Amino acid sequence: MPTRRRAAVIALVSTLLALGVPGAETATGASTSSDLYVSPSGDDHANGTAPHPVRTLERARDLARDRVAELNGDLTVHLASGTYRRSKPLVLDARDSGANGHKVVWQGTGNTVISGGRKVAGWQQVEGRPGLWSAPAPQGLTDTRQLYVDGVRAQRARGAVPVTLTQTATGYTASSDALARWKHPADAEFVYTSGEALWNIERNGLGQWTEPRCRIAAAEGTTITMAQPCWDNSNKRVEFPDIPGRTVSMVGPGHLTNSGRATYIENAYELLDQPGEWYLDRTAHRVYYLPRKGESLASADVEAAQAEKLVDGRGTASAPVRDIAFRGLQFSYATWLTPSRPEGFSEIQAGYTITGEKGWATQGLCQYVEGGTCPFASWTKMPGNVSFAYGQRIGFSDDVFAHLGASGLDLGTGSKDSTVDGTIFTDISGNGLEIGGVDGQTPASGVQVTNNHLYGLPREFHGGVAILNGHTQHNTIAHNQIDHVGYSAISLGWGGWPDKIGDPATPNPSHDNAVRDNLIFDYMQMLDDGGGIYTQGLTGTSMADGEKVTGNVIHDQWGLGKSVYTDNGCTYETVEGNVLYNAAYANVASRHTDYRDDLGNNDPTLVKDNWWEEGTSDGDNKGLVTSGNKIMTGISDVPSEIIGSAGLEPAHRRLLDRAVGAEAAPEAPSRVGTSTAGTGSLYVTFNPSFVDGGSQVTGYTARAYDASGRQVGEQAVTAAEFRRTALVRIGGLPSSGGPFTVTVTASNAHGTSAPSLASLPLTPTAVSALPGAPTSPKLRKASAAATVAWTPPTATGDAEVVGYRVTVSDGRDPIEVGGRDVLVGQPSAKGMFRVVGGLRPATAYTVTIAAVTAAGTGPAVTVTATTKSA
C-alpha cells in the first residue's frame, strides 16, 4: 500500500476509534444523524460525518448553524482526541445557539485540547552561555508572557533591580546606567509586591492585596522613563483634598509605596540565570531558555502561548447566545498581552485595574470627581481566555482550564442560568473563574458553580482569586474544593468602600446568592487582607434575600486575613453552620457602620451556629448578631457529617486524582524576610510554595550570603515544622560579614525549586532587652474549652516577637504558640487567639500569656475566668 494512502487509512481508523461508530450509543449519549465530527487530521472540505470529519472548529460551527433550526435532539459536535491550535478565538453568537429546547454540545474525549499555543522547536545551545539554549520564535509569534515545557510553566527571567532607583514624575533616576546598557531595556517590567508590615520585607505596591506591574518605556543613561498610562494610573490616583491619604477610589494608596521602588524586575535577557527561566527577544525573534534538571529540549514539548482568547461567546441583550455545552475539553496555552503594553497592570483588587490615559483621574469615581465614570468602582476586569457575554444556559462540565495567561473562564455581563460543574482550574495567571461584572450592566443570574477543583493559582497576577463573583443574583457556589491559592479563594460583591468616608455602599442589583458546602484550605499563601470567602458591598435588600454563607469548611490560612471576611459595606449577610479554623487574624470579620441612615447601627449581619476558634460571645451589636457559635479545640469536635458534606461530592472526587501537566519541582517560595536572632544569627520567614508541582512540598532550605555573594550559612526545615513555626533560624554567621541576604528553596519528591528572590540585606545584632507584656487579655469561655485572646505587647525590646508562652493554672505543660499570625500580629497590632481545651465546667482558671523574642521570654499578663456550666 502506498505510504500516503496507508497514513490516510491509519488516520481514519484512529478517528473512528476515538469517535465511535456512527449512530452507535457512546459514553456521552446517543449519537444522532445530525451530529458533527471533528479531528485534527480531518478535512474542512468533508461533510463532518464520522467517516469524514472536518478539521477546524470554525467549519464545525458553520455546519452546525445550518442544522440548529431543525433540531429534535441535542446536536453534538464530537471532537476527537488531539490538539486544536488557535491563533484567534472560536467566535460564537446567537446563530450558534441550540434550539427547540435542545443544546449544541461540544464534546471532547478527555484528551481534547483547545490550544492557543505554538510549538517552539529547533533548539540550539547558545555559544558562550553554558546551559542556555535558544530557538527561533514560531512564525507569527510576536509576543507572549508564557512558556511551558512539557506542561510545566516556565518563569520569565527575573531578578533584583541592579541599580538604586530614585522616583521622578515620569519614572526614576538610576544610580548607574546599567539598565540602559541592557539589550532591550524597554522589554523589562517592574513588579511591585505588597504585603503586611512584617520584619525586613520589601513593602511596595498599591495595598497588601495587590501586585501591580509597569513596563519600562525607555532607559537612557541614568534616566528611566516608565510606560504610560500605567505609571500615572499607579501614582496619581486622586485623593480627597480634605482627607489626607484617602484616595477617591477608597481602595489602597494614591501612589506606589516605598518611593515607588520595584520589588524585582522581569523579562530581560540579562536576568537569565536560573534553571526554568526564559526570555523572548522580540527583535531577534528568538526564544531563550535555561532547562531544568532532567529536561531535554530535543524531546520536550515546548509551547509558547500565542492566542489571547480561545472561545469568545458574543451574545447581546437582544440576541443572547444560548443552550451551548462544552464537555470533556481542555482549554490551554492562551496569553494576555495588555500587561506587556503601556497599559500595564495597575491593580485595584482581585485583578481589576485602572486603565486608560486618564483612568487615574476619572475611571469609576462617579459622583466624587468631575467627569467621573459611573457606577462607582466600575474599573476594568481581567478578561477571560474563554469568555461569554449575554450567554444563557451555557454549560461547562468535565473540562480543564489550565496553562492560561489571564482569567480562565469569564461568564460575564448578562450570563444567565449557566453551569460550571466537575471542572478543574489550575495553573492560571490570574482569576480562575469570573462571574458577572460591576459595571452596572445586566447582572449575571442563576449561575451554578458546583463540584469543581480550583488550585495552584494565580501564577502571575498574584492578587487574583479562584472564583470572582461580581454583582449577581440567584447564583450558587457549592461543593467546590479550593486549595493552594495565593490570595482569597472566593470573592463576592463590590462597591462598599464609600463607608470609609461615611457614605453608604453603592447600590447594586445583587441578591439571593449562596456560597455553601465548599472546602477551602491553604489560601492566602502569598498576599494579605483577604479571606477564604470575602464579600464586599450590599448583598441584598434584607436578611431574607441577602447572601448566605453556609456549611463551608475553611482552614489553614497563611496571609493576614479572615476565614469569612465581611468587608466594607457588606450588608445582609448570613454566616451560618461553617467550620472555621487556623486563620491568621479572625474567623469572621468585620464590623462596619451602616451609613444608609443616621442611626449608628452596624451593617446587618448574622453569624450563627458556626464551629470556630474565635469564641466571640452571643450578642446583638447594633445589628451584628452573633448566636450559637461553638468553640472547637480540633476537627474531632465537629460532627463528621458536616465535615464530610463540604467539598466535592462523592461522584466528583475523582477530580482530586486527575493530574494536569507533568510532575515537577515546586515553585520557589516568595517574600523572604529576616530579623535578628542575636549576634551571628538570623530568623527567616517566607511565603510557602503554593504551587507544589503535583507533589506535596516536604521541606525548605534557607541560605545566607554575605555582601560578596558568598554563602555563609544554611538551615533546612521540614514543611510540617515550618507550617507550625513560620520561621527558620540560621546561626553561625560571621560576626563581621554582614549585611546578609537570604534565599529559600522548596523541595518535593521531584526535586528542588529555583531559589527565591533574595531578602533585603540585614546585619544581625546582639539582643538583650526583653519584650513587654501582651495587652488586653481575655478568656472567651465555653464549658470545656476557652479561647485565650490578647493583643501583642506595645514594646518588643530589641528583637521581633517570634512566639508566645501560655500557661494554664491546671498544671499542664506551657503551650508554646508560634505561626504566621505571631509574626504579623506585632507590626499590625492585630489581636490573637488560641483555644485551650480539656477544661472542667464551672471552674475558675487563671491563664498567663508572655511574648518570646530572641532575647528570651518577657513578663506575662494574667487573666482569670470561670468556665460555663455543662
Short mmCIF file of C-alpha atoms in Angstrom, two decimals, residues 456-702:
data_model
loop_
_atom_site.label_atom_id
_atom_site.label_comp_id
_atom_site.label_asym_id
_atom_site.label_seq_id
_atom_site.Cartn_x
_atom_site.Cartn_y
_atom_site.Cartn_z
CA GLY A 456 -2.37 26.24 42.22
CA LEU A 457 -3.32 29.77 41.15
CA PRO A 458 -2.84 32.64 40.45
CA ARG A 459 0.56 32.12 38.88
CA GLU A 460 1.40 35.62 37.65
CA PHE A 461 -1.09 38.26 38.83
CA HIS A 462 -0.99 37.20 42.45
CA GLY A 463 -3.86 39.39 43.61
CA GLY A 464 -6.21 37.16 41.64
CA VAL A 465 -8.77 34.87 43.27
CA ALA A 466 -10.06 31.39 42.50
CA ILE A 467 -13.71 32.47 42.00
CA LEU A 468 -14.68 36.10 41.42
CA ASN A 469 -18.40 36.88 41.61
CA GLY A 470 -19.50 40.43 40.86
CA HIS A 471 -23.00 41.89 41.05
CA THR A 472 -25.20 38.83 40.60
CA GLN A 473 -28.50 37.25 41.51
CA HIS A 474 -29.53 33.70 42.45
CA ASN A 475 -26.01 32.35 41.97
CA THR A 476 -24.82 29.26 43.83
CA ILE A 477 -21.20 28.37 44.54
CA ALA A 478 -21.33 24.95 46.20
CA HIS A 479 -19.34 21.78 46.84
CA ASN A 480 -16.12 23.10 45.30
CA GLN A 481 -12.64 22.40 46.63
CA ILE A 482 -10.28 25.38 46.56
CA ASP A 483 -6.76 24.91 47.86
CA HIS A 484 -3.22 26.23 47.44
CA VAL A 485 -4.13 29.72 46.23
CA GLY A 486 -2.11 32.91 46.57
CA TYR A 487 -4.87 35.23 47.79
CA SER A 488 -8.59 34.92 48.57
CA ALA A 489 -10.41 31.77 47.49
CA ILE A 490 -13.88 33.23 46.73
CA SER A 491 -14.57 36.95 46.32
CA LEU A 492 -18.11 38.31 46.01
CA GLY A 493 -19.64 41.73 45.63
CA TRP A 494 -18.21 45.19 45.05
CA GLY A 495 -18.67 48.88 45.74
CA GLY A 496 -18.85 49.01 49.55
CA TRP A 497 -15.83 51.26 50.05
CA PRO A 498 -17.75 54.58 50.50
CA ASP A 499 -18.38 53.59 54.12
CA LYS A 500 -14.77 54.64 54.70
CA ILE A 501 -15.89 58.26 54.38
CA GLY A 502 -19.31 57.81 55.99
CA ASP A 503 -21.28 57.24 52.79
CA PRO A 504 -23.50 54.21 52.12
CA ALA A 505 -22.30 51.44 49.81
CA THR A 506 -23.01 51.94 46.12
CA PRO A 507 -26.43 50.43 45.25
CA ASN A 508 -26.23 47.28 43.17
CA PRO A 509 -28.65 44.59 41.95
CA SER A 510 -27.20 41.66 43.94
CA HIS A 511 -29.47 39.34 45.93
CA ASP A 512 -30.13 35.68 46.71
CA ASN A 513 -26.58 34.41 46.27
CA ALA A 514 -25.39 31.34 48.17
CA VAL A 515 -21.90 30.05 48.97
CA ARG A 516 -22.30 26.69 50.64
CA ASP A 517 -20.58 23.41 51.40
CA ASN A 518 -17.21 24.35 49.91
CA LEU A 519 -13.89 23.03 51.21
CA ILE A 520 -11.23 25.77 51.28
CA PHE A 521 -7.73 25.40 52.68
CA ASP A 522 -4.17 26.65 52.20
CA TYR A 523 -5.38 30.01 50.93
CA MET A 524 -3.81 33.49 51.08
CA GLN A 525 -0.42 31.87 50.61
CA MET A 526 1.20 35.00 49.18
CA LEU A 527 -0.76 38.25 49.66
CA ASP A 528 -2.75 39.69 52.57
CA ASP A 529 -6.00 41.31 53.70
CA GLY A 530 -8.41 38.81 52.19
CA GLY A 531 -10.21 35.66 53.21
CA GLY A 532 -11.40 32.19 52.42
CA ILE A 533 -14.72 33.78 51.47
CA TYR A 534 -14.54 37.54 51.01
CA THR A 535 -17.62 39.73 50.48
CA GLN A 536 -17.83 43.44 49.87
CA GLY A 537 -20.83 45.74 49.36
CA LEU A 538 -24.58 45.24 49.55
CA THR A 539 -25.61 41.59 49.17
CA GLY A 540 -29.38 42.07 49.00
CA THR A 541 -32.30 44.13 50.28
CA SER A 542 -32.97 42.18 53.51
CA MET A 543 -31.67 39.30 55.58
CA ALA A 544 -34.09 37.09 53.63
CA ASP A 545 -32.55 37.72 50.21
CA GLY A 546 -29.02 38.63 51.32
CA GLU A 547 -26.02 36.40 50.74
CA LYS A 548 -25.90 33.04 52.57
CA VAL A 549 -22.51 31.57 53.52
CA THR A 550 -23.31 28.16 54.98
CA GLY A 551 -21.78 24.73 55.56
CA ASN A 552 -18.29 25.65 54.34
CA VAL A 553 -15.12 24.18 55.88
CA ILE A 554 -12.31 26.74 55.75
CA HIS A 555 -8.92 26.21 57.34
CA ASP A 556 -5.19 26.93 57.22
CA GLN A 557 -4.78 30.50 56.11
CA TRP A 558 -1.28 31.94 55.75
CA GLY A 559 -1.52 35.65 54.95
CA LEU A 560 -3.10 38.21 57.23
CA GLY A 561 -6.88 37.92 56.89
CA LYS A 562 -10.03 36.11 57.96
CA SER A 563 -11.84 32.84 57.29
CA VAL A 564 -15.02 34.67 56.25
CA TYR A 565 -14.35 38.35 55.59
CA THR A 566 -17.32 40.72 55.50
CA ASP A 567 -15.58 43.85 54.27
CA ASN A 568 -16.71 47.41 53.60
CA GLY A 569 -20.45 47.88 53.21
CA CYS A 570 -21.19 44.13 53.42
CA THR A 571 -24.87 44.17 54.35
CA TYR A 572 -27.47 41.43 54.93
CA GLU A 573 -25.02 38.53 55.01
CA THR A 574 -25.71 35.31 56.91
CA VAL A 575 -22.69 33.22 58.02
CA GLU A 576 -24.11 30.01 59.41
CA GLY A 577 -23.04 26.44 60.12
CA ASN A 578 -19.47 26.79 58.85
CA VAL A 579 -16.32 25.17 60.25
CA LEU A 580 -13.55 27.77 60.54
CA TYR A 581 -10.10 27.24 61.98
CA ASN A 582 -6.41 28.09 61.67
CA ALA A 583 -6.96 31.64 60.47
CA ALA A 584 -4.27 34.29 60.86
CA TYR A 585 -6.45 37.03 62.35
CA ALA A 586 -10.15 36.20 62.77
CA ASN A 587 -12.68 33.59 61.80
CA VAL A 588 -15.43 36.05 60.88
CA ALA A 589 -14.88 39.79 60.45
CA SER A 590 -15.57 42.57 60.42
CA ARG A 591 -17.96 45.14 61.84
CA HIS A 592 -18.86 48.13 59.68
CA THR A 593 -21.16 51.04 60.39
CA ASP A 594 -24.32 51.17 58.27
CA TYR A 595 -24.35 54.63 56.72
CA ARG A 596 -27.68 54.29 54.94
CA ASP A 597 -29.19 56.29 57.80
CA ASP A 598 -28.02 58.27 60.82
CA LEU A 599 -28.93 55.67 63.47
CA GLY A 600 -25.35 54.50 64.03
CA ASN A 601 -26.18 50.82 63.57
CA ASN A 602 -23.87 48.26 62.02
CA ASP A 603 -24.38 46.60 58.66
CA PRO A 604 -26.99 43.87 59.36
CA THR A 605 -25.12 40.56 59.62
CA LEU A 606 -25.93 37.20 61.23
CA VAL A 607 -23.10 34.95 62.47
CA LYS A 608 -24.79 31.79 63.73
CA ASP A 609 -24.07 28.19 64.70
CA ASN A 610 -20.52 28.07 63.35
CA TRP A 611 -17.74 25.88 64.71
CA TRP A 612 -14.77 28.18 65.21
CA GLU A 613 -11.82 29.15 67.40
CA GLU A 614 -12.62 32.83 67.75
CA GLY A 615 -15.01 32.32 70.66
CA THR A 616 -16.91 35.63 70.45
CA SER A 617 -19.91 35.68 72.80
CA ASP A 618 -23.51 35.75 71.68
CA GLY A 619 -24.96 39.20 71.29
CA ASP A 620 -26.58 41.84 69.10
CA ASN A 621 -24.11 44.59 68.39
CA LYS A 622 -26.46 47.09 66.74
CA GLY A 623 -27.48 44.64 64.02
CA LEU A 624 -24.39 42.43 64.02
CA VAL A 625 -25.93 39.33 65.58
CA THR A 626 -23.73 36.53 66.93
CA SER A 627 -25.56 33.42 68.12
CA GLY A 628 -24.95 29.77 68.94
CA ASN A 629 -21.36 29.54 67.73
CA LYS A 630 -19.25 26.77 69.26
CA ILE A 631 -15.59 26.84 70.27
CA MET A 632 -13.73 23.95 68.63
CA THR A 633 -10.50 22.53 70.02
CA GLY A 634 -9.96 20.35 66.96
CA ILE A 635 -11.68 18.85 63.97
CA SER A 636 -12.90 15.93 66.10
CA ASP A 637 -15.28 18.33 67.86
CA VAL A 638 -17.26 18.85 64.66
CA PRO A 639 -19.94 16.33 63.59
CA SER A 640 -18.44 14.13 60.88
CA GLU A 641 -21.40 14.62 58.57
CA ILE A 642 -20.68 18.35 58.39
CA ILE A 643 -17.03 17.78 57.50
CA GLY A 644 -17.96 15.06 55.02
CA SER A 645 -20.51 17.16 53.16
CA ALA A 646 -18.09 20.00 52.37
CA GLY A 647 -16.14 19.96 49.15
CA LEU A 648 -16.58 17.70 46.16
CA GLU A 649 -19.49 15.31 46.31
CA PRO A 650 -18.53 11.61 46.04
CA ALA A 651 -19.23 11.30 42.31
CA HIS A 652 -16.74 14.09 41.58
CA ARG A 653 -13.88 13.26 43.95
CA ARG A 654 -12.03 11.60 41.08
CA LEU A 655 -11.03 15.15 40.10
CA LEU A 656 -8.59 15.18 43.01
CA ASP A 657 -6.61 12.36 41.38
CA ARG A 658 -6.50 13.88 37.91
CA ALA A 659 -3.02 15.16 37.05
CA VAL A 660 -2.75 18.28 34.93
CA GLY A 661 0.70 18.85 33.46
CA ALA A 662 3.84 16.95 34.31
CA GLU A 663 5.00 16.48 37.88
CA ALA A 664 7.85 18.82 38.69
CA ALA A 665 9.78 20.55 41.45
CA PRO A 666 7.78 23.20 43.35
CA GLU A 667 7.66 26.88 42.56
CA ALA A 668 10.10 28.94 44.60
CA PRO A 669 8.90 30.45 47.89
CA SER A 670 8.31 34.21 47.93
CA ARG A 671 8.63 37.32 50.08
CA VAL A 672 11.58 36.29 52.20
CA GLY A 673 12.03 38.42 55.31
CA THR A 674 14.65 38.43 58.05
CA SER A 675 15.03 39.56 61.64
CA THR A 676 17.89 39.49 64.10
CA ALA A 677 18.17 36.40 66.28
CA GLY A 678 21.20 37.70 68.13
CA THR A 679 24.81 38.17 67.12
CA GLY A 680 25.62 35.93 64.16
CA SER A 681 22.05 34.65 63.80
CA LEU A 682 19.03 35.48 61.68
CA TYR A 683 15.40 34.49 61.87
CA VAL A 684 13.96 33.91 58.39
CA THR A 685 10.34 33.80 57.31
CA PHE A 686 8.80 33.50 53.85
CA ASN A 687 5.66 32.63 51.98
CA PRO A 688 5.46 28.91 51.26
CA SER A 689 5.23 27.40 47.78
CA PHE A 690 1.55 27.15 46.92
CA VAL A 691 2.38 25.62 43.52
CA ASP A 692 3.79 22.26 44.54
CA GLY A 693 4.45 20.67 41.13
CA GLY A 694 1.90 17.91 41.71
CA SER A 695 3.68 16.51 44.75
CA GLN A 696 3.48 17.75 48.32
CA VAL A 697 6.28 20.06 49.43
CA THR A 698 8.37 18.22 52.02
CA GLY A 699 10.82 20.86 53.15
CA TYR A 700 12.59 24.18 52.72
CA THR A 701 16.22 25.27 52.87
CA ALA A 702 17.28 28.82 53.72
#
